[in-house]
Coordinates of C-alpha atoms in Angstrom, one line a residue:
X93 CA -19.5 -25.8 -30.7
X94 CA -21.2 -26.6 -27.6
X95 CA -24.4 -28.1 -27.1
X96 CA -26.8 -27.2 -24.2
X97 CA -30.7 -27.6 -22.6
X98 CA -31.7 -25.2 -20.7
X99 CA -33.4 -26.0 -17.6
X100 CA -36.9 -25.0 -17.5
X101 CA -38.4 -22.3 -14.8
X102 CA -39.7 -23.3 -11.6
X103 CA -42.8 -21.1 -13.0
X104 CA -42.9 -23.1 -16.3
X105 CA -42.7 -26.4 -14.0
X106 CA -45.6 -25.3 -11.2
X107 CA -48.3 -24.4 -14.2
X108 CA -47.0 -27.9 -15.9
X109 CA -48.1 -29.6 -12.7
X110 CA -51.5 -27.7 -12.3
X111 CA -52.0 -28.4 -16.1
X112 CA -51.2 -31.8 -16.5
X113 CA -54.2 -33.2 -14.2
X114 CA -56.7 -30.8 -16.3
X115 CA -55.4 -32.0 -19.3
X116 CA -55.7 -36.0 -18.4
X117 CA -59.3 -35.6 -17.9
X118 CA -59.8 -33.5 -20.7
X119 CA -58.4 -36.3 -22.5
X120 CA -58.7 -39.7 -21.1
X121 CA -56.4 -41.3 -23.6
X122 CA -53.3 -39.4 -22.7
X123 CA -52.8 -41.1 -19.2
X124 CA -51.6 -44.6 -20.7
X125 CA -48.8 -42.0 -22.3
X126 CA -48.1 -41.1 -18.9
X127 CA -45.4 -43.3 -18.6
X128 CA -42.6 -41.7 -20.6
X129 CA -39.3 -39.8 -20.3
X130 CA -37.6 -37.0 -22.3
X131 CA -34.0 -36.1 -22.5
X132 CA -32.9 -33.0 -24.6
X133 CA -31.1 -32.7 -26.3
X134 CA -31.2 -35.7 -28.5
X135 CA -28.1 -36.8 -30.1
X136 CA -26.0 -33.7 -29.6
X137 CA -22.7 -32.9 -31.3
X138 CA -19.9 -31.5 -29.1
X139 CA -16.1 -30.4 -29.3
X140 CA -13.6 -32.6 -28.1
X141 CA -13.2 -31.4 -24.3
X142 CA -16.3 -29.4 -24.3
X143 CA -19.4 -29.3 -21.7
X144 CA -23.2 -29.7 -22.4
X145 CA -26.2 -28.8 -20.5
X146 CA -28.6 -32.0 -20.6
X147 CA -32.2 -31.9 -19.5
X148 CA -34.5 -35.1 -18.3
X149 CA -37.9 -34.7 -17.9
X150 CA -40.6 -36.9 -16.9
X151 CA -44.4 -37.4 -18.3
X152 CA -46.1 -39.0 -15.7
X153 CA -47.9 -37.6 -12.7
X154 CA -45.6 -37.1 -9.6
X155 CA -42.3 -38.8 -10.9
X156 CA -40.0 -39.9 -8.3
X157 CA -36.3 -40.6 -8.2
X158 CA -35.5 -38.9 -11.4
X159 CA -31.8 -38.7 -11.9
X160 CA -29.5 -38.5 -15.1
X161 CA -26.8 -41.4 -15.4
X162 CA -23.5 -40.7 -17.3
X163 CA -19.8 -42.1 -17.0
X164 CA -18.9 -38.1 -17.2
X165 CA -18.6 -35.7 -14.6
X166 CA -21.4 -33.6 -14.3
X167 CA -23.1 -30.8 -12.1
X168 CA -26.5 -30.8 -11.0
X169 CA -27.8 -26.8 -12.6
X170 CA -31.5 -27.6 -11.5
X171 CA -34.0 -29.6 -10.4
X172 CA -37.5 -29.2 -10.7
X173 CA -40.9 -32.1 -9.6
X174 CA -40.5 -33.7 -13.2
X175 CA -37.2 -32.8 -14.6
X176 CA -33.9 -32.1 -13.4
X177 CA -30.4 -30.4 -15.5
X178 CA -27.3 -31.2 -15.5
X179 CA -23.4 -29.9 -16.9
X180 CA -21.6 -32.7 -18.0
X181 CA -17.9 -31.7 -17.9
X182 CA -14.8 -32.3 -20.1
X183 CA -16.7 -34.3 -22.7
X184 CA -13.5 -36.3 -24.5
X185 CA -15.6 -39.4 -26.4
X186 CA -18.2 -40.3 -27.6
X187 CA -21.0 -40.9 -24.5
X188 CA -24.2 -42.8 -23.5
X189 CA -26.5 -40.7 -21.3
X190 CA -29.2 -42.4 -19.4
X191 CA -32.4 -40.4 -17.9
X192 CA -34.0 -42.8 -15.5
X193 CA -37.2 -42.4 -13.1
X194 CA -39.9 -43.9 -11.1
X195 CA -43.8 -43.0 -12.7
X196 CA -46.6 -44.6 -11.1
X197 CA -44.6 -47.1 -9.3
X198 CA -42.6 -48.1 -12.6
X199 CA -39.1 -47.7 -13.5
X200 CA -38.6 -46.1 -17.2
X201 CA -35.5 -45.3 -18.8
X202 CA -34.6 -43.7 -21.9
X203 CA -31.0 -42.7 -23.2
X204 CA -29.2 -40.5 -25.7
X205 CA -25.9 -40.4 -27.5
X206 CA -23.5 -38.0 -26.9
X207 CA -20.8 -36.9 -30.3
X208 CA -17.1 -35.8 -29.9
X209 CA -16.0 -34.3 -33.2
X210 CA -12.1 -32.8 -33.1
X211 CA -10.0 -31.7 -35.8
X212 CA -7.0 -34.4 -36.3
X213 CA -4.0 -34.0 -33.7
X214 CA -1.5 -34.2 -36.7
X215 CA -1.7 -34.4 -40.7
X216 CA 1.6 -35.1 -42.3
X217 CA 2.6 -35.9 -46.0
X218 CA 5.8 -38.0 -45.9
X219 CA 8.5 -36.0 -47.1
X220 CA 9.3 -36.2 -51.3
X221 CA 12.8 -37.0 -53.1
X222 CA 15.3 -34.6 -53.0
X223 CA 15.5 -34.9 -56.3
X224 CA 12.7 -36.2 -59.0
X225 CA 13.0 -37.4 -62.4
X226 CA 11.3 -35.7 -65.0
X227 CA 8.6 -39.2 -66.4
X228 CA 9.1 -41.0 -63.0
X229 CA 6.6 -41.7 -60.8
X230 CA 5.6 -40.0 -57.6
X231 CA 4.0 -42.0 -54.6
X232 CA 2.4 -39.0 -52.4
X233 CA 1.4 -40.8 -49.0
X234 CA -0.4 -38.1 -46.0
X235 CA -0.9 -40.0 -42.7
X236 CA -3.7 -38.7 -40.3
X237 CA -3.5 -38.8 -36.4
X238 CA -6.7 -37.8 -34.7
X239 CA -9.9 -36.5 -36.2
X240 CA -13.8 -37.6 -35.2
X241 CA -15.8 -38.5 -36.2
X242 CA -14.2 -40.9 -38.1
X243 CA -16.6 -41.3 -40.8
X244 CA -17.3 -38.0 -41.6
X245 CA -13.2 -37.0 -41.9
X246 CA -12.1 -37.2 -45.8
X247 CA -8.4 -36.7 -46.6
X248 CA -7.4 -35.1 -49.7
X249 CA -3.9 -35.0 -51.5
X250 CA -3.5 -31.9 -53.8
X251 CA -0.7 -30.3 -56.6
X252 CA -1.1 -26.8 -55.9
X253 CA -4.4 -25.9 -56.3
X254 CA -5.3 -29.3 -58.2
X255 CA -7.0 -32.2 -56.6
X256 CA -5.3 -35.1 -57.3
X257 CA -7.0 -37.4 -54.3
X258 CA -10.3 -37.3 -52.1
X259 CA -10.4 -40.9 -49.6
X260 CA -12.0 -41.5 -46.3
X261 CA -9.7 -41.6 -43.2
X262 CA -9.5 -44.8 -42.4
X263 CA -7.2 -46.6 -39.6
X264 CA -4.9 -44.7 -37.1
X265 CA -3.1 -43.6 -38.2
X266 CA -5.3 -43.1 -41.4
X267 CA -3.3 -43.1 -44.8
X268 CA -3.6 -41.6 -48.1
X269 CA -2.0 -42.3 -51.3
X270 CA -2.0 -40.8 -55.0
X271 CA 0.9 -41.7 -57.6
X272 CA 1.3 -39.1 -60.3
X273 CA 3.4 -38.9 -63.6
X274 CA 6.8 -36.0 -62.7
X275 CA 6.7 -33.5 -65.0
X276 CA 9.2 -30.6 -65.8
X277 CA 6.5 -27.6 -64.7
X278 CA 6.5 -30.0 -61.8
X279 CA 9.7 -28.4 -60.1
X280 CA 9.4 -26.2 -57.4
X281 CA 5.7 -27.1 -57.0
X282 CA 4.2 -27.2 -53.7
X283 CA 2.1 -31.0 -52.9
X284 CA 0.0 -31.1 -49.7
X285 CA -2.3 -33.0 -47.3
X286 CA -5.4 -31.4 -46.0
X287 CA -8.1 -32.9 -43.9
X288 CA -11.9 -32.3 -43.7
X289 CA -14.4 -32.9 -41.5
X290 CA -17.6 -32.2 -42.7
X291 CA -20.6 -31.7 -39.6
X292 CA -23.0 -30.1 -41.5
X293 CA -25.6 -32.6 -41.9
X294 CA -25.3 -32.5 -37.9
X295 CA -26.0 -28.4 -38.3
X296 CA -22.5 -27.2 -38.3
X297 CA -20.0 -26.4 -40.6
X298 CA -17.1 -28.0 -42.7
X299 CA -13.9 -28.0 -41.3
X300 CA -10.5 -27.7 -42.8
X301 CA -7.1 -28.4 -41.7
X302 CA -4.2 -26.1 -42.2
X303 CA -2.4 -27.8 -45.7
X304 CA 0.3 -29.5 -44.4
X305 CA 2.9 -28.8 -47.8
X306 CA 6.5 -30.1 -49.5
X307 CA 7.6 -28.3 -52.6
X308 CA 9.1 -31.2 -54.9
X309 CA 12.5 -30.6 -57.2
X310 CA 11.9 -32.2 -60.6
X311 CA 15.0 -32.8 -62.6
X312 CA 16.5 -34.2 -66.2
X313 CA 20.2 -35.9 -65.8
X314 CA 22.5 -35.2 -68.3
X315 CA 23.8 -37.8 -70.6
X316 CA 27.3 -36.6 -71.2
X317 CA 30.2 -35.4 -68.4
X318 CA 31.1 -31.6 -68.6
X319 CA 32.9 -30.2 -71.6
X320 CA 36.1 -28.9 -70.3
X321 CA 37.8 -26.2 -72.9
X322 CA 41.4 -25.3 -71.7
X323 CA 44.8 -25.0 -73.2
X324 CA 47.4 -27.8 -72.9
X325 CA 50.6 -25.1 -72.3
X326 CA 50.1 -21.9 -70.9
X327 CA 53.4 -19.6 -70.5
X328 CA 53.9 -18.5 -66.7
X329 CA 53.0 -14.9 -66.1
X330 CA 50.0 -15.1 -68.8
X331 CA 46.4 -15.7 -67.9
X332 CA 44.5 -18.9 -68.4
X333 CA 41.0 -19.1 -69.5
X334 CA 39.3 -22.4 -68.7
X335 CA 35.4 -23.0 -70.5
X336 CA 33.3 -25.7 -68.9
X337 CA 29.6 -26.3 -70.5
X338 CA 27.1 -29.3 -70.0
X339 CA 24.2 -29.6 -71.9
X340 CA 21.0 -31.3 -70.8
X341 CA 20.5 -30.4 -67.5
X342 CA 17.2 -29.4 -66.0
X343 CA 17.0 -27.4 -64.4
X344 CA 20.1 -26.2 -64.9
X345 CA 20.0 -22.7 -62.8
X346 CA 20.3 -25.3 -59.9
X347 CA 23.2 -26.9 -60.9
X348 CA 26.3 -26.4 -58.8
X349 CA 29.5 -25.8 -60.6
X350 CA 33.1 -25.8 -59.0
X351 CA 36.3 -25.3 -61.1
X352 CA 40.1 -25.5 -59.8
X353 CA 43.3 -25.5 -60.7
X354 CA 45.5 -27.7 -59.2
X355 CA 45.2 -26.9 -55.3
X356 CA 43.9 -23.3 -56.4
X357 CA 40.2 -22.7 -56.4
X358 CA 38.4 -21.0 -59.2
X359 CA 35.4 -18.6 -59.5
X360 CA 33.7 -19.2 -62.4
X361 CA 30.6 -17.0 -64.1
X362 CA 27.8 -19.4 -65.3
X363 CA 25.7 -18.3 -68.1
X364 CA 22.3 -20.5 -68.2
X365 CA 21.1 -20.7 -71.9
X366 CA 18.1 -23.1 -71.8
X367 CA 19.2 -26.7 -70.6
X368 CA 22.6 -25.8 -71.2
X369 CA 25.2 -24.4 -69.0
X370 CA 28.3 -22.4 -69.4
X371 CA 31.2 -21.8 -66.6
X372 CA 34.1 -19.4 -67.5
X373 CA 36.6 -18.8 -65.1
X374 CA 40.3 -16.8 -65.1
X375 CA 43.6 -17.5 -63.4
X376 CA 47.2 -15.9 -64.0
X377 CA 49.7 -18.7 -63.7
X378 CA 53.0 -17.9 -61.5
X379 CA 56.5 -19.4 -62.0
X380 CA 56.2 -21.3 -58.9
X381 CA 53.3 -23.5 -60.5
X382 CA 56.0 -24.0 -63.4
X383 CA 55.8 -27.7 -64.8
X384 CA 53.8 -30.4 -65.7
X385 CA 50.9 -32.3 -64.7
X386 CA 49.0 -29.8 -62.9
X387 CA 45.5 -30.6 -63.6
X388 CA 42.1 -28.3 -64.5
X389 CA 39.0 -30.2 -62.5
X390 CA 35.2 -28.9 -63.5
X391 CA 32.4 -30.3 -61.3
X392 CA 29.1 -30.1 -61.9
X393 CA 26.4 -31.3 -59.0
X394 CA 23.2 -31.6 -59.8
X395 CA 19.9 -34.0 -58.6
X396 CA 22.3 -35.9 -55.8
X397 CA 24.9 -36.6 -58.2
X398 CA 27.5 -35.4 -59.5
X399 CA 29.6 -35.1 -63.1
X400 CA 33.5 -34.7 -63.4
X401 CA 35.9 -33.7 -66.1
X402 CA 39.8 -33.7 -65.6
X403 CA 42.5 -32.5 -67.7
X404 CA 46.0 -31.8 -67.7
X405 CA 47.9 -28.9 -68.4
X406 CA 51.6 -27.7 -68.3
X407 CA 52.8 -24.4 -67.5
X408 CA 56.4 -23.6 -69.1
X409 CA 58.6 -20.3 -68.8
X410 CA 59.7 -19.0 -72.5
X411 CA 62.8 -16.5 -72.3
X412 CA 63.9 -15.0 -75.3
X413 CA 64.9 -14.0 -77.3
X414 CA 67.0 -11.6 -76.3
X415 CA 68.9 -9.5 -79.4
X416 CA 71.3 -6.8 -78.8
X417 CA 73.5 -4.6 -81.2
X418 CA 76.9 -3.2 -79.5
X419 CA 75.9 0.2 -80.9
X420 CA 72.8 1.0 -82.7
X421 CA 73.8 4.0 -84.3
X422 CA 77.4 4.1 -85.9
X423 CA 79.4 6.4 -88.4
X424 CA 80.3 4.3 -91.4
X425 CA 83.4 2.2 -91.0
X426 CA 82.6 0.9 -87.3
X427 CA 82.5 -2.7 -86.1
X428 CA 78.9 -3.8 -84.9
X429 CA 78.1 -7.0 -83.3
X430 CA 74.9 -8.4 -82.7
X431 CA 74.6 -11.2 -80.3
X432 CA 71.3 -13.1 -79.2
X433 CA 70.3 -15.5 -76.1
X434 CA 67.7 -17.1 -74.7
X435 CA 66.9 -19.7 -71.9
X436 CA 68.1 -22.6 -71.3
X437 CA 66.6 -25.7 -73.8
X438 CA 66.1 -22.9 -76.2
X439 CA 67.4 -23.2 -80.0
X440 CA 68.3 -19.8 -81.6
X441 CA 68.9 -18.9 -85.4
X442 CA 70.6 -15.3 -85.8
X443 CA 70.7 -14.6 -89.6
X444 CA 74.1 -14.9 -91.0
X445 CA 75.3 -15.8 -87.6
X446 CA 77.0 -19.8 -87.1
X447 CA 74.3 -22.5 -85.8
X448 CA 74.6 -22.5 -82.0
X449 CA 74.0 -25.4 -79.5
X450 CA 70.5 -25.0 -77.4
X451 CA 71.1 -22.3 -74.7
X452 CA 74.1 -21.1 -76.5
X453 CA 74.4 -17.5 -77.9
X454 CA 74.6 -16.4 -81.4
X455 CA 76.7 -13.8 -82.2
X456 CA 77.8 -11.9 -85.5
X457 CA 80.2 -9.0 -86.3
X458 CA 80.4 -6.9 -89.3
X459 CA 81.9 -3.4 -90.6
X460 CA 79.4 -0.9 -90.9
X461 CA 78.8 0.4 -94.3
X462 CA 76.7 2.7 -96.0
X463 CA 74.5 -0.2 -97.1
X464 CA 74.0 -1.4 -93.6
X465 CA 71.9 1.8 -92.9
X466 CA 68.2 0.6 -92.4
X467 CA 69.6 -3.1 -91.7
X468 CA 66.8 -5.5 -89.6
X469 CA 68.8 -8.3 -87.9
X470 CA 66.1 -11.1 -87.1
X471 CA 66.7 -13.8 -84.4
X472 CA 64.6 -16.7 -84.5
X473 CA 63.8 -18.7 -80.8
X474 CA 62.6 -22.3 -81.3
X475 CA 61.1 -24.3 -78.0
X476 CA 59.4 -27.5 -77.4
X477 CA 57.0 -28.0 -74.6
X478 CA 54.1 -30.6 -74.5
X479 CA 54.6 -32.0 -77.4
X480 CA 54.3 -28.8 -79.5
X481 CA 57.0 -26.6 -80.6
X482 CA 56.7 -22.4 -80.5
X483 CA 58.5 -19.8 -81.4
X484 CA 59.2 -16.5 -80.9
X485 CA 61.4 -13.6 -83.0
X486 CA 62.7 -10.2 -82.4
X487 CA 64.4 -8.2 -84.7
X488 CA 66.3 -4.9 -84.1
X489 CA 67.2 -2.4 -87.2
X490 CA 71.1 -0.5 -87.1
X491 CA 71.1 2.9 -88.0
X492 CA 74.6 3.6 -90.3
X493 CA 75.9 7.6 -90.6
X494 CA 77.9 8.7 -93.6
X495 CA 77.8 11.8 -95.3
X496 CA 75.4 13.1 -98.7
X497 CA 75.3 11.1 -101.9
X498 CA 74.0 11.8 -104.9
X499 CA 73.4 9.4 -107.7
X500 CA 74.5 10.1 -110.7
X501 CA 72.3 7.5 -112.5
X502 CA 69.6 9.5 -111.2
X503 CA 70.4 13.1 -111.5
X504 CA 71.1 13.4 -115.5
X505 CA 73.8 16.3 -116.0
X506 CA 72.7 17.2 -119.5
X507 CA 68.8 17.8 -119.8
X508 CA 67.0 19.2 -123.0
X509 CA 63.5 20.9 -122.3
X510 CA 60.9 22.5 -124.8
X511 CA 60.5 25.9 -123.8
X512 CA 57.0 26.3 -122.1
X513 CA 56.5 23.2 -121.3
X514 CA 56.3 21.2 -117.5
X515 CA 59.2 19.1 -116.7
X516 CA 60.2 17.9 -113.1
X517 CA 64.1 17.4 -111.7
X518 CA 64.5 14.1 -110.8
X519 CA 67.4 14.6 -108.5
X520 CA 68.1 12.7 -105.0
X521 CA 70.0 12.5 -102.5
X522 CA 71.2 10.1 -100.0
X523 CA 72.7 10.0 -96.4
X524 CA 71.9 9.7 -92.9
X525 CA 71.1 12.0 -91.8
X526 CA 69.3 12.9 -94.4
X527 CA 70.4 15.6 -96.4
X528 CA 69.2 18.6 -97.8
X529 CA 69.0 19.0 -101.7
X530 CA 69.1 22.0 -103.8
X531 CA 69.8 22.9 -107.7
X532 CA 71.4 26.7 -108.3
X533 CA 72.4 28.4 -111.2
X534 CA 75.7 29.3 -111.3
X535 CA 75.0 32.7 -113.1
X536 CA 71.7 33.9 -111.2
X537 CA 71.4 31.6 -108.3
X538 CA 68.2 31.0 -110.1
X539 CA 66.7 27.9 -107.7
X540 CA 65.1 25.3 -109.8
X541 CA 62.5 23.0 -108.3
X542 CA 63.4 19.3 -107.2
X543 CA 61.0 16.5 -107.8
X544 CA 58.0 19.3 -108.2
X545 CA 56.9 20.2 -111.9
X546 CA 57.4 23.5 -113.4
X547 CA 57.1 25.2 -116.1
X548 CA 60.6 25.6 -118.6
X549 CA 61.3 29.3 -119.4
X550 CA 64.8 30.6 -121.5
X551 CA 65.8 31.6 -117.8
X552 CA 65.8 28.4 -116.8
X553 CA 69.1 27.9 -119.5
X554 CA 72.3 27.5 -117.7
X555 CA 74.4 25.0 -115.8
X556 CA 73.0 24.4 -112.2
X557 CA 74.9 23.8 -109.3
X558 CA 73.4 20.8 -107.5
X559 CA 74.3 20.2 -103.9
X560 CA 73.5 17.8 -101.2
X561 CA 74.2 19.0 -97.8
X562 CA 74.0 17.7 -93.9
X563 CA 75.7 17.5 -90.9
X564 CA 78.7 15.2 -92.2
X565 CA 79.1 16.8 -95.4
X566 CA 78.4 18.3 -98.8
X567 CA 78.1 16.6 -102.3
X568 CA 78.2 18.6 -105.4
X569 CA 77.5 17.7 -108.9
X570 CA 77.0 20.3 -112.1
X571 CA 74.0 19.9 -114.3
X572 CA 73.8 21.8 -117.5
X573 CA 70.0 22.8 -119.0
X574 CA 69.5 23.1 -122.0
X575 CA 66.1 24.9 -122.9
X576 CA 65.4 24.6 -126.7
X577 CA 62.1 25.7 -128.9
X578 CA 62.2 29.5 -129.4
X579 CA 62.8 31.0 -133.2
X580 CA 64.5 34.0 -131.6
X581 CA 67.5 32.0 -130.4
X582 CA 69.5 31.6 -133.0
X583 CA 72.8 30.8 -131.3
X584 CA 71.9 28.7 -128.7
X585 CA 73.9 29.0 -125.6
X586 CA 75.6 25.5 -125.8
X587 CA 76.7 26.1 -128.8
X588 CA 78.4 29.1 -127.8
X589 CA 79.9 27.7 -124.6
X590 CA 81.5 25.0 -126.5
X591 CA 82.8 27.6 -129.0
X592 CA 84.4 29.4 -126.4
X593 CA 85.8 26.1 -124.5
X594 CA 87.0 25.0 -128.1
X595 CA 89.1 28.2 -128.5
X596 CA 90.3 28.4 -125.7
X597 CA 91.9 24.3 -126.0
X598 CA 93.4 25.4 -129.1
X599 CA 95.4 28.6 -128.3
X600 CA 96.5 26.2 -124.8
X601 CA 97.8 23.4 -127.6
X602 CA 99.9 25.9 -129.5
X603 CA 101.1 27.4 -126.7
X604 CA 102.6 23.5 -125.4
X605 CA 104.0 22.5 -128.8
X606 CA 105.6 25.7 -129.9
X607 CA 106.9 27.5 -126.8
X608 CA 106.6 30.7 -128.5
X609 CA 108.9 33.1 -126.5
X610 CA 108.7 37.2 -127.1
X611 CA 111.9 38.9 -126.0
X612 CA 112.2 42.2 -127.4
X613 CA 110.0 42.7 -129.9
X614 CA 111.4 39.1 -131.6
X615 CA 109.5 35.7 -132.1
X616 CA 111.7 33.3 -132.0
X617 CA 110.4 28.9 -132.8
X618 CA 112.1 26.6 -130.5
X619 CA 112.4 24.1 -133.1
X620 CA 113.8 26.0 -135.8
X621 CA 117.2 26.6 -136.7
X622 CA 116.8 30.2 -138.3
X623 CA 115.8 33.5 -136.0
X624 CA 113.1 35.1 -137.5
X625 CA 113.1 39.0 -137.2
X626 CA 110.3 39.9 -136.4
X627 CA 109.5 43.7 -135.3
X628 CA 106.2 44.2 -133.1
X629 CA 104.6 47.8 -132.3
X630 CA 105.5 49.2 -129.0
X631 CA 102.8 50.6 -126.7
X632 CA 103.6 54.1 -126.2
X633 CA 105.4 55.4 -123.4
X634 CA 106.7 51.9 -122.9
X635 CA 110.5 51.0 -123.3
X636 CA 111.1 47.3 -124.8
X637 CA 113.5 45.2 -122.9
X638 CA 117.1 44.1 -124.3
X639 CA 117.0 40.9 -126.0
X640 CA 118.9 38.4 -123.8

């Protein structure tokens, strides 16, 4: 703000001249005042490079030789008989101005002080750690370069919005200091300097300096290196899954996680729970990293430092085992062999097969038989890697063909049922394929149900013909049913079967023993030494034959 007198009117002047005789002998006592000068304004207050208008005026009659002495450069603006103005120019410090001047023969003087105020040419807070410790102490220091006046420039040090430090600028550069306490709701606060110069007990204003700001990074170290979680052996051509987690760490979204295998670098996902942190990260293992000591690195930088964990891991290749029949599917009777491999260093077990050497085959042969059908053959692969020993089996199942069965011990021939009541067939039937399975009578072709109940009526009587059928054969076995409960059936059927089977043995045993042999009408025994004549009736319109 500048400061400036304004010269007064040639007009004002003239009627001061005509009016200051009057008023001297209106009033006596104002001529030993006579002798005085005036400079306006008084004290004044200007910006660093400004100008000011300064007025010197005289109260004395007829003043001579008035002139206005200053080390700046000025411009005369006016001159009147008693005063005279002048611009002083590129006001840069504080001044002395001197208005000097003859009255009555006598030299006066009288002076005035002239004020620079300027905003400071620099403010800068030193800069903070990279990296704080949460309950550590932190020395703010702000350094001023400029700035007047002097005594009315305060510099203040400030978290956020909070005060922490109000001091006077002292020195030059002037310095500032505060030490507060680091706290956790510390990070990623901004501390500043600001400056204020404060004119208005000079009528201005107060004047504030742009903040000058550093955002501080508060941190808590861990107390433990990472947590790597990995597997010691991993099989080439399966992926690897590799957990690193470190627990403590504040804050721990800034921490800096890198992960690799061997020469390979990995991109791990960090999860942030709290003061804990998690890194995940993938990788498929390929048979040229095959071997031992390759190692799994997680790094964690945090706050300037940083935290390692190693570990080793070896990668092996696993082949086998491999088990193959010569045929899978035989008819009954054929030679199968199994055989089974696997890599080299690998130990196989083949059930019923001789103990083999490591990386030796297995092999066994056998003749296919109807119990065979269904048969798993196992093979057992046994490998040690890193100190641990795995395994792996396969099995594979022979399929044997043979024509229909059925079993005897389970198909009963002879059944007796209550008539009207449920019973169930209990036949069955083997073979591969599997055959079909049905129960005729031999009379009716009555079909009876197999393995389903039903309900026994007299039809149901009878011997059944029960018959297995596929594609490599038929089976047949006879089954007689015997339905019994009825008053009205006196005779059962049995009974009358075996009547007529028992008849029919006895005339078949006469016939064997006694040769009986009819020639002409006469019977004669073969063992008997005497003819019998025996006459026998002759169909009509039959001849007999001669008797030989």
């Amino acid at each position: 703000m500048v400061f400036s007198t304004t010269p007064l009117p040639h007009a004002c002047l003239s009627l001061f001249g005509i009016l200051l005789p009057v008023c001297c002998l209106l009033f006596p006592g104002a001529q030993g005042q006579a002798l005085s000068l005036q400079v306006d304004p008084q004290d004044p207050v200007v910006p660093k490079g400004g100008w000011l208008l300064m007025n010197c005026s005289a109260k004395c009659l007829y003043p001579k030789k008035l002139v206005l002495e200053t080390a700046l450069s000025k411009e005369s603006v006016g001159r009147g008989p008693s005063w005279v103005t002048y611009r002083l120019l590129n006001v840069t410090g504080d001044s002395e101005v001197i208005c000097a001047g003859f009255c009555n023969g006598s030299q006066i003087t009288i002076s005035t002080n002239i004020t620079v105020y300027g905003l400071p040419d620099r403010v800068e807070l030193e800069p903070l750690p990279l990296w704080q410790p949460v309950g550590k102490n932190l020395t703010l220091r702000c350094q001023v370069w400029g700035g007047a006046p002097r005594d009315k420039l305060t510099v203040v040090l400030l978290r956020g919005k909070e005060e922490l430090s109000r001091q006077p600028a002292l020195g030059e550069p002037a310095e500032a200091m505060a030490t507060v306490l680091a706290r956790r709701e510390d990070h990623g606060t901004n501390f500043s300097c600001r400056t204020e110069l404060d004119l208005r007990s000079r009528g201005l204003e107060l004047f504030e300096t742009n903040l000058t700001s550093r955002q501080l990074q508060t941190f808590v170290l861990p107390v433990s290196l990472p947590f790597l979680t990995a597997p010691q052996i991993v099989e080439v051509g399966k992926e690897l899954t590799v957990v690193c987690s470190m627990e403590r760490v504040f804050p721990a979204w800034e921490a800096q996680v890198h992960m690799a295998l061997g020469d390979q670098m990995l991109n791990p996902e960090v999860v942030i729970h709290g003061d804990m942190l998690k890194a995940t990260a993938r990788a498929t293992v390929h048979e040229e990293q095959e071997g031992e000591g390759t190692q799994i690195v997680c790094n964690v930088t945090f706050g300037g430092k940083s935290w390692e964990t190693r570990e080793n891991v070896t990668f092996y290749s696993f082949q086998g085992p491999i088990l193959n029949l010569s045929k899978t599917c035989v008819p009954e009777g054929t030679t199968v062999t199994v055989t089974c491999m696997a890599g080299t260093q690998v130990k196989i077990t083949l059930d019923g097969a001789p103990v083999t050497a490591p990386g030796q085959p297995a092999q066994l042969q056998l003749n296919a038989t109807e119990r065979d059908d269904g048969r798993s053959f196992s093979c057992k692969a046994k490998f040690e890697v890193g100190g641990e020993i795995l395994h792996k089996n396969k099995s594979v199942q022979l399929r044997v063909l043979y024509g229909p069965k059925i079993d005897r011990a389970q198909c009963p021939q002879h059944l007796r049922w209550k008539y009207n009541s449920y019973q169930v067939l209990q036949c069955q039937a083997r073979g591969n394929p599997t055959p079909q399975l049905q129960c005729l009578q031999e009379v009716s072709n009555l079909t009876v149900p197999i393995r389903t109940p039903f309900l026994v009526t007299l039809n149901h009587n009878g011997i059944y013909q029960c018959q297995a059928v596929s594609e490599l054969g038929t089976t047949t076995i006879k089954v007689l049913m015997e339905v019994q409960g009825r008053k009205s059936s006196n005779v059962p059927i049995f009974m009358a079967v075996l009547v007529v089977l028992s008849l029919v043995t006895v005339a078949t045993a006469l016939r064997c023993v006694f040769k009986v042999k009819t020639r002409k009408g006469n019977y004669r025994l073969k063992h008997s030494s005497t003819s019998l004549p025996l006459t026998s009736r002759q169909p009509e319109g039959l001849s007999g034959e001669e008797p030989s």
